XYZ file of C-alpha atoms in Angstrom:
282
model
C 0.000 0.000 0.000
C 1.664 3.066 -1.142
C 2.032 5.893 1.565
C 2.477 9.726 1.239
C 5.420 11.310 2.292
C 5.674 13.982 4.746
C 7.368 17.172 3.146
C 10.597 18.136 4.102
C 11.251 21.170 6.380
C 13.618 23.677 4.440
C 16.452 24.904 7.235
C 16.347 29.053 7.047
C 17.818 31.104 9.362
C 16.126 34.314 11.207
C 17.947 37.413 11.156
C 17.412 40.688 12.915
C 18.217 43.541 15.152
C 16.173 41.472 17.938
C 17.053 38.091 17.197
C 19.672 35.446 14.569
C 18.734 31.966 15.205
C 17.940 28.862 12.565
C 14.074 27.792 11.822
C 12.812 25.405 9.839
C 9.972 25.793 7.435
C 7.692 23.591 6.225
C 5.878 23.429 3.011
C 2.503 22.234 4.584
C 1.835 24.690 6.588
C -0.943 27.134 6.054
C -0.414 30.869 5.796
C -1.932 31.765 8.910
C 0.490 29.214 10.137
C 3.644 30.228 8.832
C 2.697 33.600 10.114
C 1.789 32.419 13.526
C 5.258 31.027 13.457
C 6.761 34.106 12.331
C 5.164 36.884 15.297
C 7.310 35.088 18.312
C 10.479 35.505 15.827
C 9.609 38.850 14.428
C 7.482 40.631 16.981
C 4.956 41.463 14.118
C 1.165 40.277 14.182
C -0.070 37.855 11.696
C -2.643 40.480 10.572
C 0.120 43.597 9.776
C 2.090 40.945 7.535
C 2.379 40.467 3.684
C 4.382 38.198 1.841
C 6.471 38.563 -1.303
C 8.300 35.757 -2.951
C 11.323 35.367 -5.056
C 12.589 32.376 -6.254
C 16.556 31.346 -6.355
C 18.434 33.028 -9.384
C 15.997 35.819 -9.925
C 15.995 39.769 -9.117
C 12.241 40.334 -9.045
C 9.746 40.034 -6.113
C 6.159 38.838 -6.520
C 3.378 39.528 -4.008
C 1.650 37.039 -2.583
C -1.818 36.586 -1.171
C -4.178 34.784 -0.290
C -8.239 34.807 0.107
C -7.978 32.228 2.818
C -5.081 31.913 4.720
C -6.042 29.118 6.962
C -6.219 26.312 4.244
C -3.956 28.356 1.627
C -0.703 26.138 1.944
C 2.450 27.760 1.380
C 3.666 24.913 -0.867
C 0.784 26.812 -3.292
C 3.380 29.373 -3.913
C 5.982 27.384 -5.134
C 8.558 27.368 -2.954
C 11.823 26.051 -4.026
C 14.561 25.254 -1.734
C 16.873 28.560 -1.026
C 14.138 30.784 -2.376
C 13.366 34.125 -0.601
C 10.387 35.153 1.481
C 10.004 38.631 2.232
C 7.650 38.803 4.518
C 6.307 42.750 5.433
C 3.631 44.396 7.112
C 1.001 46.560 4.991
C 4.057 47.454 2.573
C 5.558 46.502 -1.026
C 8.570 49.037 -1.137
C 11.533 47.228 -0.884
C 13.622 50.465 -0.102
C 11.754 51.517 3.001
C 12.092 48.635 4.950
C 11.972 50.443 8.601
C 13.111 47.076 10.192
C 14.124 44.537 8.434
C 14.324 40.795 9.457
C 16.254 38.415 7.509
C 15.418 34.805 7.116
C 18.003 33.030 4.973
C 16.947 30.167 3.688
C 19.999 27.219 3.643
C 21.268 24.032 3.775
C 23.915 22.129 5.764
C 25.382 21.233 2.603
C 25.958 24.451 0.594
C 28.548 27.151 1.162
C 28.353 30.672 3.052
C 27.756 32.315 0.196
C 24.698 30.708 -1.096
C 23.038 30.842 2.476
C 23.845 34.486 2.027
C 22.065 34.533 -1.192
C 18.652 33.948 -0.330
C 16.984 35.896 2.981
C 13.171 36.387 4.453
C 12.859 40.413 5.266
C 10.168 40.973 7.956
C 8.788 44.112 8.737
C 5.996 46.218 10.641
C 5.159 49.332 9.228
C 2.694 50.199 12.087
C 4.661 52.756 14.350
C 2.733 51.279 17.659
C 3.664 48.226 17.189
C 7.432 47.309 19.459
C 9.079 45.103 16.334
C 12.446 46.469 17.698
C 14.351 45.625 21.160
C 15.295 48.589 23.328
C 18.510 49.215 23.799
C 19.715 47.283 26.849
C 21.212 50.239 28.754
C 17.078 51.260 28.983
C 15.866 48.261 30.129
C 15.318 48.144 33.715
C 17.681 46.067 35.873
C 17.429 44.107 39.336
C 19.889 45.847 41.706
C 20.459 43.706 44.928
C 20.931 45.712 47.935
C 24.271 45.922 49.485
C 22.669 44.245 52.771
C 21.012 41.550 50.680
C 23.956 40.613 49.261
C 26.345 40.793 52.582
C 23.495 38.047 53.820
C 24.242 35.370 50.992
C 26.529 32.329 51.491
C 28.014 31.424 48.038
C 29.172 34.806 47.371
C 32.926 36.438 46.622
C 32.193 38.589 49.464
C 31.418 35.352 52.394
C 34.035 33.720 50.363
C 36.765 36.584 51.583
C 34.803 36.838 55.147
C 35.459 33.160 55.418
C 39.055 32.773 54.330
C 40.113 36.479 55.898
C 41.394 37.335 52.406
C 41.814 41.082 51.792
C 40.299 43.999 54.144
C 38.430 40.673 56.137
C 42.394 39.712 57.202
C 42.582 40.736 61.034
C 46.042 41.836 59.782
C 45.176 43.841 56.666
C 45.485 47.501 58.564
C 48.490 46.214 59.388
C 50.039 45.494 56.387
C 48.291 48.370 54.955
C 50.117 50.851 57.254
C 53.622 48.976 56.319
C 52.966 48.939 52.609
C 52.570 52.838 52.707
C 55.720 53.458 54.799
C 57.941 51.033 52.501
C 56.844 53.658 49.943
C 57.369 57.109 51.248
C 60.567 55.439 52.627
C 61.499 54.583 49.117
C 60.753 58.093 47.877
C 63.118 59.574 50.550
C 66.413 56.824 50.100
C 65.783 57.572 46.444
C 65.874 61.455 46.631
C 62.390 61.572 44.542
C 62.214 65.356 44.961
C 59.892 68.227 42.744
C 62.338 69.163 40.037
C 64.680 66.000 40.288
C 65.281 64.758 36.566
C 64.120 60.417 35.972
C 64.355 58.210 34.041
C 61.581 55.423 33.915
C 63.010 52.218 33.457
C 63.414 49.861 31.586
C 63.338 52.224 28.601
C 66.573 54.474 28.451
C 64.839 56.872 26.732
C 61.603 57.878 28.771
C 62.804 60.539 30.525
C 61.037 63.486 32.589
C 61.007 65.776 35.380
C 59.348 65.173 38.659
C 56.529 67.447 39.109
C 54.012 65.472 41.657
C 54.783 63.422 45.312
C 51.514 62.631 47.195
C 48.637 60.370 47.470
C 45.824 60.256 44.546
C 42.143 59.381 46.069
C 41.313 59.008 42.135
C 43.481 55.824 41.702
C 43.303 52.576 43.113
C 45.983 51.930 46.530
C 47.342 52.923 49.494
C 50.059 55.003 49.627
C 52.554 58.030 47.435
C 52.335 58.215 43.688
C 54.885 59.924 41.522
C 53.847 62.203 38.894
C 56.447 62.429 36.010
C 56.232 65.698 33.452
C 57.625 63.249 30.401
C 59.699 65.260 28.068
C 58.266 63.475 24.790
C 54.726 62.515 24.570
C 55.011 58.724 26.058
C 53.011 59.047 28.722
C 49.219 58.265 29.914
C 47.915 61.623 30.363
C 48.151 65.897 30.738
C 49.189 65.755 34.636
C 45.504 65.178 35.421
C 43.470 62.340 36.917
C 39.671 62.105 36.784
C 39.161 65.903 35.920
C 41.551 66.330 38.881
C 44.823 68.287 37.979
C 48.125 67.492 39.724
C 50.583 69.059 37.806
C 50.760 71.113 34.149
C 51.750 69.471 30.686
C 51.292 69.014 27.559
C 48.894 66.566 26.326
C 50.191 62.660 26.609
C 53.214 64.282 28.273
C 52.205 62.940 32.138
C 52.630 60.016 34.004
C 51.989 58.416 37.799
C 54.243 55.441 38.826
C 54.743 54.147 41.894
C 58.051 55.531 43.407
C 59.807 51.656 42.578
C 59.848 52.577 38.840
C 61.298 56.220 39.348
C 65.463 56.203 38.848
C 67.142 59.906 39.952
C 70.002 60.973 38.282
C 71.291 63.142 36.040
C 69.555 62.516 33.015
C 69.623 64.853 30.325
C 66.760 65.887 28.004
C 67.746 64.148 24.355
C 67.790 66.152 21.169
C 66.413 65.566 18.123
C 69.258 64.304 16.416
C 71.132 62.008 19.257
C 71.009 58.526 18.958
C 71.114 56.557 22.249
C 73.158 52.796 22.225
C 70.749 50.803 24.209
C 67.599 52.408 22.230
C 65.369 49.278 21.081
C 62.052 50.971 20.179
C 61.701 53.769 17.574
């Protein structure tokens, strides 16, 4: 007894501002099911879409309708494998797609740039109606309270509290307090003064004037930076941190270190035309 066989599904893939992920379409569906199908994908209701249809190898688009679109199959129109659906709302104009939704019809067995070659556009041309995503950044977020999240056990935070690890060590203003005297103490044996002449090492060639000794709230740590007026423009920024000026210069011209990677000496400002033996960038 011969049997009927079931129609193959033809692999697309959806494409859009909102959403890029691989359907399958099948020839026996109705209209009204294809376009039930679609509104999930698309965002656009079944009644504000229209259909146009070209097949593989040709330029031109042909409308299609239908009277009845609950027993109107969509194998009525045609459809070949890696032919294009462009399915709209209200509109034939091509050119004025306001969002476009790409459904490119393809096969596991045929290259990039045939899947490429064949796509399903949908569109809403109703201004009401949210076809589009907001932008994440106005989307509103769950913020969990600070207290909240002190209460939870699998955390970073009861992770630290647990194991003492950072500010939770009993030890940590300790340690703190040493870390920041090692440093001014290394500022003072190394004569880091306003006005001394550096060099930064390892380069022989980054060379500047000290114009800044202190603490910066605006970057992360305990303890003295050292600002460094560079004499080329090598540097991270114009003496300034945060909108917060520490010392004048020219753009790209300033620098903070920590006072470990400041050398004092007598290191003269090189001209133009002096080459320097141990130079290994240009």
């Amino acid at each position: 007894m011969a049997t009927l066989a079931a129609a193959r599904d033809i692999p697309v893939m959806i494409k859009s501002p909102a959403a890029c992920s691989e359907r399958r379409v099948n020839p026996s569906w109705t209209v009204s099911q294809l376009k039930a199908k679609l509104e999930p994908i698309t965002g656009i209701a079944p009644s504000l879409q229209t259909i146009s249809l070209r097949q593989p190898h040709h330029m031109e688009m042909t409308a299609i309708s239908a009277a009845d679109e609950d027993r109107t199959k969509i194998e009525s129109w045609s459809l070949l494998a890696y032919a294009e659906l462009h399915d709209r709302s209200g509109s034939h104009e091509l050119s004025k797609d306001p969002d476009p939704i790409e459904l490119r019809a393809s096969s596991w067995h045929r290259s990039i740039t045939d899947i490429h070659n064949s796509l399903v556009k949908v569109a809403s041309t109703d201004p009401s109606s949210a076809t589009v995503i907001p932008p994440l950044s106005s989307v509103p977020k769950y913020e969990m309270p600070v207290e909240t999240y002190s209460t939870l056990p699998d955390t970073v935070l009861a992770y630290k509290k647990t194991h003492q690890i950072g500010r939770f060590d009993p030890h940590a203003p300790e340690l703190k307090e040493r870390k920041v005297a090692d440093l001014w103490k290394e500022i003072a044996e190394g004569k880091i003064t306003l006005g001394a002449r550096c060099l930064l090492p390892p380069s022989t060639t980054r060379r500047g004037t000290v114009a800044y000794v202190g603490l910066i709230p605006e970057i992360p740590g305990v303890g003295p930076w050292v600002g460094v007026r560079l004499d080329e423009p090598a540097g991270k920024n114009d003496g300034s941190v945060r909108g917060k000026r520490y010392f004048e210069c020219g753009p790209q011209h300033g620098i903070f270190v920590r006072p470990d990677r400041v050398d004092i000496g007598n290191w003269r400002e090189l001209g133009l035309d002096e080459d320097d033996d141990d130079l290994d960038e240009i």
